[in-house]
Coordinates of C-alpha atoms in Angstrom, one line a residue:
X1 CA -22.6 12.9 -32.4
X2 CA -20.0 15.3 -34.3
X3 CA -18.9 17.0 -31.2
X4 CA -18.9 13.7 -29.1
X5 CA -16.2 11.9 -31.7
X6 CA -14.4 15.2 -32.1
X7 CA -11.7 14.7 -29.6
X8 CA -11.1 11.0 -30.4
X9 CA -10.8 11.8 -33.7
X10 CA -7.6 14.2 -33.3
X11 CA -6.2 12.0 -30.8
X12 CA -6.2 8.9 -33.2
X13 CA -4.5 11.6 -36.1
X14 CA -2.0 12.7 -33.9
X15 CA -0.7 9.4 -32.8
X16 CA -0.9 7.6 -35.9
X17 CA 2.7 8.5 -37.1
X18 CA 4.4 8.0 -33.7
X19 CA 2.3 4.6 -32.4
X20 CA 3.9 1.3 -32.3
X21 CA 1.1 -0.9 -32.0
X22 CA -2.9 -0.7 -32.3
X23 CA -5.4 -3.2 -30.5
X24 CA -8.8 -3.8 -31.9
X25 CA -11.2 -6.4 -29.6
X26 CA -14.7 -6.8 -29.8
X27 CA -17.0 -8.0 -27.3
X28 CA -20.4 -8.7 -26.7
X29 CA -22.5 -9.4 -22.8
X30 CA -26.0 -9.8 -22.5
X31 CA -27.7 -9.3 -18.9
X32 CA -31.0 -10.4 -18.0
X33 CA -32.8 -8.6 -14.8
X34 CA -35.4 -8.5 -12.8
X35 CA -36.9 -5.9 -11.0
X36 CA -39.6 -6.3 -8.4
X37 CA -40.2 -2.7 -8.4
X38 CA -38.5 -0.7 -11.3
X39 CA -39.7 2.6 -10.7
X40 CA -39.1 2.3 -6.7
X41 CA -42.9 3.5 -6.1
X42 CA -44.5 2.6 -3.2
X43 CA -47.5 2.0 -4.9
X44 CA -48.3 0.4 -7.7
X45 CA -44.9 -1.4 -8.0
X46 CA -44.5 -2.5 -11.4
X47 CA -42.2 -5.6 -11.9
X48 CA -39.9 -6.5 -15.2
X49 CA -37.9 -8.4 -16.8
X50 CA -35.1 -6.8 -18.7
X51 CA -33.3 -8.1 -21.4
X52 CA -30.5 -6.3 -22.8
X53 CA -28.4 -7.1 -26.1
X54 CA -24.9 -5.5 -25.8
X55 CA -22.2 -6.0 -28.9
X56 CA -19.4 -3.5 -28.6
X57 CA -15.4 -3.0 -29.7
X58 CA -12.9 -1.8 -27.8
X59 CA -9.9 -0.2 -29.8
X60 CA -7.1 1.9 -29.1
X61 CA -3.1 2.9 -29.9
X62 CA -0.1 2.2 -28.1
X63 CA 3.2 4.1 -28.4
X64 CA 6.0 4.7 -26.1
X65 CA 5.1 7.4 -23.4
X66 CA 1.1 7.2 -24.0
X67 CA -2.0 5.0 -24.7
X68 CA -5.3 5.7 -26.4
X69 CA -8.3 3.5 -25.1
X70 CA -11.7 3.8 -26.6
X71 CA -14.8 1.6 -26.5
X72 CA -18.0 1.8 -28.2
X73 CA -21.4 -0.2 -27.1
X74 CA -24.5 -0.5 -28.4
X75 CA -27.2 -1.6 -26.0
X76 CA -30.7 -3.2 -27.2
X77 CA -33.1 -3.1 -23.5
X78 CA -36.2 -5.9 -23.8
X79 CA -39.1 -4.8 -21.4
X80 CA -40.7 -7.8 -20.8
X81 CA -43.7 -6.7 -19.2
X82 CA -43.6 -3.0 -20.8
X83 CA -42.5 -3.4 -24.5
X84 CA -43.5 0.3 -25.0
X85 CA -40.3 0.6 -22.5
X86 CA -38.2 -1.1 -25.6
X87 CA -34.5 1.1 -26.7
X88 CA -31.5 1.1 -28.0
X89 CA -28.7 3.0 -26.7
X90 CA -25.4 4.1 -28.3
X91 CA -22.2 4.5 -25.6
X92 CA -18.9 5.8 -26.8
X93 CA -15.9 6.8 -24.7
X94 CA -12.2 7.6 -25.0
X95 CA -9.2 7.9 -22.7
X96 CA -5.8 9.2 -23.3
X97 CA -2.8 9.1 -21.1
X98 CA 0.5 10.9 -21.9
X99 CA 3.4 10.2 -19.2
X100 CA 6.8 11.8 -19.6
X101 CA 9.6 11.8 -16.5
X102 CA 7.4 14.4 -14.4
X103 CA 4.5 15.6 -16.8
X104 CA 1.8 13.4 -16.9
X105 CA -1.6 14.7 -18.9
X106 CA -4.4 13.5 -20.5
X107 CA -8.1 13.5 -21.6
X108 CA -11.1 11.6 -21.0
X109 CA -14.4 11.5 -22.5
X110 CA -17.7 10.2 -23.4
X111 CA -20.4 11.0 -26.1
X112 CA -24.3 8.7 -24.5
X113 CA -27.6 8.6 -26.0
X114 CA -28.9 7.0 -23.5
X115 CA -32.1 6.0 -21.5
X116 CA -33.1 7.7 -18.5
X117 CA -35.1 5.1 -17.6
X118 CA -32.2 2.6 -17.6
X119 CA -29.8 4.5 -15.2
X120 CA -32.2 3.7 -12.6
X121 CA -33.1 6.8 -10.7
X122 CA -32.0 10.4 -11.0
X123 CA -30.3 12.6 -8.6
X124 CA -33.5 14.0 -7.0
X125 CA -34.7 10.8 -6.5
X126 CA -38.0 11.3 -9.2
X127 CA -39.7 8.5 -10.4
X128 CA -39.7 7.6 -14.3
X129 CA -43.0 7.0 -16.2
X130 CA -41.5 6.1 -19.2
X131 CA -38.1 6.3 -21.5
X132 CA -36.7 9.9 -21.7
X133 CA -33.5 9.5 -24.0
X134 CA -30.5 11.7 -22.8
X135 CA -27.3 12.9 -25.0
X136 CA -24.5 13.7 -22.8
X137 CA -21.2 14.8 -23.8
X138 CA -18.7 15.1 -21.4
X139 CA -14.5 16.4 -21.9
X140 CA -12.1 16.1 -19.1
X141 CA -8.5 17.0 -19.5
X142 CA -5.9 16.5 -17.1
X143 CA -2.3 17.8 -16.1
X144 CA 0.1 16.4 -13.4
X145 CA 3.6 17.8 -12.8
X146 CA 5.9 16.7 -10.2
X147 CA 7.6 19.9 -8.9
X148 CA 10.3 17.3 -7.0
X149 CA 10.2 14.0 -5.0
X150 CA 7.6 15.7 -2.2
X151 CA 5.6 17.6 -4.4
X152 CA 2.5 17.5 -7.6
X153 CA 0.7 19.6 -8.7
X154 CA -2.7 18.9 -11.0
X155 CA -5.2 20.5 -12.9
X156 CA -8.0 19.2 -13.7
X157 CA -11.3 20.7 -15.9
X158 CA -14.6 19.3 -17.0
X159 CA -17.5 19.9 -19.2
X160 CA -20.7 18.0 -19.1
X161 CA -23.5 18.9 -21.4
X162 CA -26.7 16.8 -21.6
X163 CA -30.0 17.4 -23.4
X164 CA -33.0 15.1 -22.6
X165 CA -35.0 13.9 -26.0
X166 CA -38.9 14.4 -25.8
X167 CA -38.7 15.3 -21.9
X168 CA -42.0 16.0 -20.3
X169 CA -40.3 15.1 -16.6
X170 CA -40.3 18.4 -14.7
X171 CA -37.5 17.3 -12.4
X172 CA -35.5 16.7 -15.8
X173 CA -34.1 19.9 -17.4
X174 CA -31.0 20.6 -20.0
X175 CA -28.2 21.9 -18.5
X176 CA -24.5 22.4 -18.8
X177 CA -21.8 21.7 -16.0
X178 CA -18.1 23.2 -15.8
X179 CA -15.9 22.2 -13.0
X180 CA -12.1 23.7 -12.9
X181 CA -10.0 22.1 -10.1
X182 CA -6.4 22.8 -9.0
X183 CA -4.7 20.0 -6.3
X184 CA -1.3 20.1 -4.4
X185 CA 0.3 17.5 -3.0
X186 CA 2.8 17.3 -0.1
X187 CA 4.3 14.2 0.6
X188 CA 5.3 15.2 4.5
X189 CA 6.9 12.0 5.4
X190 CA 7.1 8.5 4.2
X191 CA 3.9 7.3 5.3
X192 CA 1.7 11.1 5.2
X193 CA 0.7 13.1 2.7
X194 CA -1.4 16.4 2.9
X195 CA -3.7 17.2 0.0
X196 CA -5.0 20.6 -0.8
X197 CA -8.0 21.0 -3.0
X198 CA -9.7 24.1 -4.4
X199 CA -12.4 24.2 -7.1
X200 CA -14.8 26.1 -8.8
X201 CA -18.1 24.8 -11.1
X202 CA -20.9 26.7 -12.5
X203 CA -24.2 24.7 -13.4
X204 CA -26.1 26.0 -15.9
X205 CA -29.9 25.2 -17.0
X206 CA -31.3 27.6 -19.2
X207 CA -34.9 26.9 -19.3
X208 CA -35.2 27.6 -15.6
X209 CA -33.2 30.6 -15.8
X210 CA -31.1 29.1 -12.9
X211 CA -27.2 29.5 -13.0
X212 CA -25.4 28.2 -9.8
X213 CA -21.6 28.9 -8.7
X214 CA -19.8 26.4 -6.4
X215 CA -16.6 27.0 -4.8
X216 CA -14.9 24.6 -2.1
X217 CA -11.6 24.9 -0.5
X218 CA -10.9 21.5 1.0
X219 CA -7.7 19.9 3.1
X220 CA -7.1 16.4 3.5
X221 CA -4.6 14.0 5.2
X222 CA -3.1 10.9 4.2
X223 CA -1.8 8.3 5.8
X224 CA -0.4 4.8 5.5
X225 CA -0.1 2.7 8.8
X226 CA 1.3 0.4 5.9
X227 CA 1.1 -1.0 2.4
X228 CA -2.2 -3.0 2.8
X229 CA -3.7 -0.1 5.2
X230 CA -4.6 3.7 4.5
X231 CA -6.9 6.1 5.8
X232 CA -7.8 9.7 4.7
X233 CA -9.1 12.5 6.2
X234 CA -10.3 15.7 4.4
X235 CA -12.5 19.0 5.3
X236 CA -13.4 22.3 4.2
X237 CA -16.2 25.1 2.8
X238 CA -18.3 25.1 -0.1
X239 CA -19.4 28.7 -0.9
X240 CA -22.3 28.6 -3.4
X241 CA -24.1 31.4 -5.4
X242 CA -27.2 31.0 -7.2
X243 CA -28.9 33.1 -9.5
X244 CA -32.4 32.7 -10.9
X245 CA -34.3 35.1 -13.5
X246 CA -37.8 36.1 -14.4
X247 CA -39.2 34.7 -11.1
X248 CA -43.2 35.4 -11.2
X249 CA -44.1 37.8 -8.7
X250 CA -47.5 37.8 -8.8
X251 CA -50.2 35.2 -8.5
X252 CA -52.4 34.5 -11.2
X253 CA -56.3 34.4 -10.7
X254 CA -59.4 34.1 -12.4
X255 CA -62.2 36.3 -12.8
X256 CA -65.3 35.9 -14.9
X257 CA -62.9 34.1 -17.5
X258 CA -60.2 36.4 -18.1
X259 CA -56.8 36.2 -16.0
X260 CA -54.9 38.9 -14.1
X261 CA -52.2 39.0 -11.5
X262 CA -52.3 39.5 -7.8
X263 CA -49.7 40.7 -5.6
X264 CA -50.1 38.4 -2.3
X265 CA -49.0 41.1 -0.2
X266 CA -51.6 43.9 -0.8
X267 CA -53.7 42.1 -2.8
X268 CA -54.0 44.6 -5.8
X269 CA -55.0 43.3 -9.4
X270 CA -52.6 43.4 -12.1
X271 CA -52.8 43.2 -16.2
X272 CA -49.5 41.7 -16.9
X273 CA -47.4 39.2 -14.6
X274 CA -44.5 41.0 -12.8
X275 CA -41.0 39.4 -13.0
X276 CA -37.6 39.6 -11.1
X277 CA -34.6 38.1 -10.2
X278 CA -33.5 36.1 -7.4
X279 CA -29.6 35.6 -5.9
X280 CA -29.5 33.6 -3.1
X281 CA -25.9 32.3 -1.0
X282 CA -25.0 29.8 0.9
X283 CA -22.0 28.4 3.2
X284 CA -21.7 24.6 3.5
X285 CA -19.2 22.1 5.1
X286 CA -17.8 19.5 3.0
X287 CA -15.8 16.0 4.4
X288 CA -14.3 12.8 3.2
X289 CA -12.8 10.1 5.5
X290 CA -12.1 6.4 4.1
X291 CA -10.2 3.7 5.4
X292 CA -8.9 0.6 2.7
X293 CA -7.6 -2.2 4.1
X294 CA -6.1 -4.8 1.3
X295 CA -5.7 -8.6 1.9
X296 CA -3.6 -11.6 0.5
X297 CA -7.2 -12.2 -1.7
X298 CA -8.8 -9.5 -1.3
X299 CA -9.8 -6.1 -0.4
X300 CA -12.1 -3.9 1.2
X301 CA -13.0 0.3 2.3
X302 CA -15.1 2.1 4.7
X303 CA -16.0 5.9 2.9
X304 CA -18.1 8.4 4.8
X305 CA -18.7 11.9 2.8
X306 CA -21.1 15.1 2.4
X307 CA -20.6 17.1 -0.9
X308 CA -22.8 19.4 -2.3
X309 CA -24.4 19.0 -6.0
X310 CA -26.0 22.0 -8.0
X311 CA -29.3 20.2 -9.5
X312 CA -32.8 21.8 -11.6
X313 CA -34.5 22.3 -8.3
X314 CA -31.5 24.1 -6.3
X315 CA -27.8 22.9 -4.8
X316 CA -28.5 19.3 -2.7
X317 CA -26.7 18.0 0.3
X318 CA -25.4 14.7 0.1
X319 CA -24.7 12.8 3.2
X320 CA -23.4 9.0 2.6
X321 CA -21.7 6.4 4.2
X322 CA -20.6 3.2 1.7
X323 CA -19.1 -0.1 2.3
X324 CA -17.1 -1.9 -0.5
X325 CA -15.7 -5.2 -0.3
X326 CA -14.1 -8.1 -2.4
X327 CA -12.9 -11.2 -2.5
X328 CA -10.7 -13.7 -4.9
X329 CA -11.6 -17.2 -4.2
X330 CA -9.6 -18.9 -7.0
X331 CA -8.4 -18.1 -10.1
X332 CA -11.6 -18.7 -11.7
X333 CA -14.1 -17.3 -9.3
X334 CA -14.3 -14.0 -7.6
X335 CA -17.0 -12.5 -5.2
X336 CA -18.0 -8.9 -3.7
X337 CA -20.0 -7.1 -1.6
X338 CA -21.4 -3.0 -2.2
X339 CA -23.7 -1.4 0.5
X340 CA -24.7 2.2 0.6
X341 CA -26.9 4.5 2.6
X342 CA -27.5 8.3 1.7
X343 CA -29.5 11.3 3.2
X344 CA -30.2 13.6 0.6
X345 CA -31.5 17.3 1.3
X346 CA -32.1 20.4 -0.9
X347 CA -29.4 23.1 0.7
X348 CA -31.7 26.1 2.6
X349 CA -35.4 24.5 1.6
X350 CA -37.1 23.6 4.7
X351 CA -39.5 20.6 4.5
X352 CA -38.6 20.3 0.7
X353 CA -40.7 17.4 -0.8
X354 CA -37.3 16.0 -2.4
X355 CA -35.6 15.5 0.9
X356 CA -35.3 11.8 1.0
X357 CA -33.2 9.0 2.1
X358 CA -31.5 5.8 -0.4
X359 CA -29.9 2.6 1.0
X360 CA -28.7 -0.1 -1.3
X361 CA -26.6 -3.2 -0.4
X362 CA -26.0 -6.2 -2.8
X363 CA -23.7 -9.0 -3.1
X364 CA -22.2 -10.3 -6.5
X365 CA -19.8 -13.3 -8.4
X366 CA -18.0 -13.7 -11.1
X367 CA -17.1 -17.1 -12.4
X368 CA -14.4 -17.0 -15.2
X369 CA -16.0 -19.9 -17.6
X370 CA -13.2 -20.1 -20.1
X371 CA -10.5 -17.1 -21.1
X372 CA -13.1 -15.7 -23.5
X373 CA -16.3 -16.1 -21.7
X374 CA -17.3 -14.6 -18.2
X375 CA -20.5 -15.0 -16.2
X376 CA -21.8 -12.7 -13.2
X377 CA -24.6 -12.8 -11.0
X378 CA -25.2 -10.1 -8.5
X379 CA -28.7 -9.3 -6.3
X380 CA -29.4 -5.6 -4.8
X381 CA -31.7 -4.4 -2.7
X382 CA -32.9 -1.2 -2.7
X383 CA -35.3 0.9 -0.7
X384 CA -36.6 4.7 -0.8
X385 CA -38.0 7.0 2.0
X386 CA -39.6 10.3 1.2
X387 CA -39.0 12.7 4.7
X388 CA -42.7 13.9 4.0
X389 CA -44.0 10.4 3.4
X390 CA -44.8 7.6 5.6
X391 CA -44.0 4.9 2.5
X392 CA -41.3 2.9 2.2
X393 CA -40.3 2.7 -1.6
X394 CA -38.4 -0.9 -2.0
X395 CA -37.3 -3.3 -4.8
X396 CA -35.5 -6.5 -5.4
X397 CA -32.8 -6.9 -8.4
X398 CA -31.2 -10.0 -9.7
X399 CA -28.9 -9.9 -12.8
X400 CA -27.1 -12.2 -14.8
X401 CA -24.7 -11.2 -17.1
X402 CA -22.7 -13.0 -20.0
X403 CA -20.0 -11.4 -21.6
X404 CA -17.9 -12.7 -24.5
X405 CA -14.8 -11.2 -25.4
X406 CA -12.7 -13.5 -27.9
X407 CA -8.7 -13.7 -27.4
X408 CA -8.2 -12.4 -30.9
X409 CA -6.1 -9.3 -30.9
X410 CA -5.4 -7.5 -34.1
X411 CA -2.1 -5.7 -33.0
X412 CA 0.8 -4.2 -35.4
X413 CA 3.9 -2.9 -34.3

């Protein structure tokens, strides 16, 4: 928790001479869900009823050229139907933006002990069995420059560490994620803009020995047909290297009790197990194209992309296509629609058993009760297909959420 509150911290001293006002809110929301199939197993599906219990208090400092933002939340989850399932969760974040005539920096940040369980699904698609608690810590500082009236340059680097608490999930494993990117923007004529993108991560999980190097070179185009209409357009390479130590060589078997080690290849007997290690490249194409479209009360985007992510099992292919959309009735209510469809695939395995497709799509609304109390209601639907399985994987979600924030504002300038 020391290292999570660590940049915060020096943020809040260094402003604390030079700020003209602070902000201190609290709020609390409470959200009841149902699940008609929690774990999204094709069989048994389990349903639930979750209850969660959220008080939380956002703060920050204000001062000429910057702004500090920071929130903490604690969240108390109610299993209904699996009280074993029962946890409390501890969120803190913290944003800070510096803007001068053309430097703009800042850093962002976030220190989670949170459930597994509770982020519903991970990013190979396992299911959960029960509560694995995560710490994540994640830094992200940021620089923007304006070189002149056409042209920005930004520079942006992240750390992510997380460490899963009692963990006997195979397809969960500690790891570390570093991602340095550099972006330069051209602003060709009034209505284009051409973006150039080049980055480089390195993934990291050292109980499986597996370190993984991404580097993408991406260009992208720009352009406003007007103020309510823009589209993008970006492609390029990903270049990945990954390296994996003490690989097993040999196979173990079993005779008359005692264990040796067979090569599968000429079949000799061994004593001791055989290691080595294992570097293995690959060449990938990446894309982005959007279209946003705003309205007089409303808005909505088309998004179709394919990125590759460095996971436990190997780097994954990511191929989705996403719909957002939303829509200001009156002052008071608001509505909104989010529908998503994703083919995921483990980069060079053929036939891997994690090779999968996800579709979601759910509507929602938001009905501003009074200045201090909101109320939301959304359903999704969600379903899960397995390329090397013939069942469907689907479940129904309805939520209500309260939230309560009161118009008091402790402020000093």
């Amino acid at each position: 928790m020391k290292k999570g509150l660590l940049i915060p911290l020096i943020l809040c001293a260094s402003l604390t001479c030079q700020a003209n006002d602070y902000f201190f809110k609290p709020v609390f929301s409470s959200k009841e869900r149902y699940y008609s199939n929690i774990r999204l197993l094709p069989n048994p599906q389990q349903d639930n009823w979750v209850t969660t219990l959220s008080p939380g208090l956002n703060f920050g400092l204000i001062h000429e050229n910057g702004e500090l933002k920071s929130n903490f939340t604690w969240n108390q989850l109610f299993y209904t139907n699996q009280s074993s399932l029962n946890v409390s969760e501890q969120l803190f974040s913290a944003d800070y933006q510096h803007k001068n005539e053309r430097l703009q920096w800042g850093i962002t940040g976030y220190y989670n002990n949170q459930s597994y369980l509770n982020t519903q699904g991970t990013v190979l698609g396992a299911a959960q069995f029960k509560n694995v608690m995560a710490k994540q810590l994640k830094v992200a500082p940021t620089v923007t420059y304006a070189l002149n009236e056409q042209n920005s340059l930004t520079v942006d680097y992240s750390y992510i560490n997380t460490a899963y608490q009692q963990n006997t999930n195979a397809y969960l494993t500690d790891y570390d994620y570093q991602l340095a990117s550099g972006t330069f923007n051209h602003l060709y004529t009034e209505r284009d803009k051409l973006i150039l993108t080049l980055s480089s991560s390195r993934y990291n999980a050292a109980a499986r020995g597996l370190t993984t190097f991404n580097n993408v070179a991406q260009l992208g185009w720009q352009h406003s047909f007007s103020e309510q209409l823009v589209t993008y357009l970006a492609a390029g390479m990903n270049y990945s290297i990954s390296e994996t130590k003490n690989v097993p060589q040999l196979t173990p078997v079993n005779f008359f009790g005692s264990t040796f080690y067979q090569d599968p290849v000429t079949a000799q007997l061994y004593l001791n197990q055989r290691y080595e290690n294992l570097n293995k490249t690959g060449l990938g194409q990446v894309y982005k194209a959007s279209v946003q479209k705003t309205f007089e009360r409303g808005s909505a985007s088309l998004l179709g992309s394919q990125n590759q992510t460095p996971t436990s099992q190997g780097l994954q292919t990511q191929t989705q296509l996403a719909i957002n959309a939303a829509y200001t009735i009156n002052e008071r209510w608001t509505s909104g629609l989010a529908a998503n469809y994703s083919i995921y695939e483990l980069t060079g395995v053929q036939n891997s058993l994690l090779n999968r497709t996800y579709a979601s799509i759910g509507p929602n609304i938001n009905w501003k009760w009074t200045p201090e109390i909101n109320i939301g209601f959304s359903y999704t639907y969600r379903q899960q297909e397995y390329k090397n399985s013939n069942q469907l994987r689907q479940d129904n979600n309805l939520q209500l959420q309260i939230t309560y924030q009161p118009q008091t504002n402790y402020q000093v300038k």
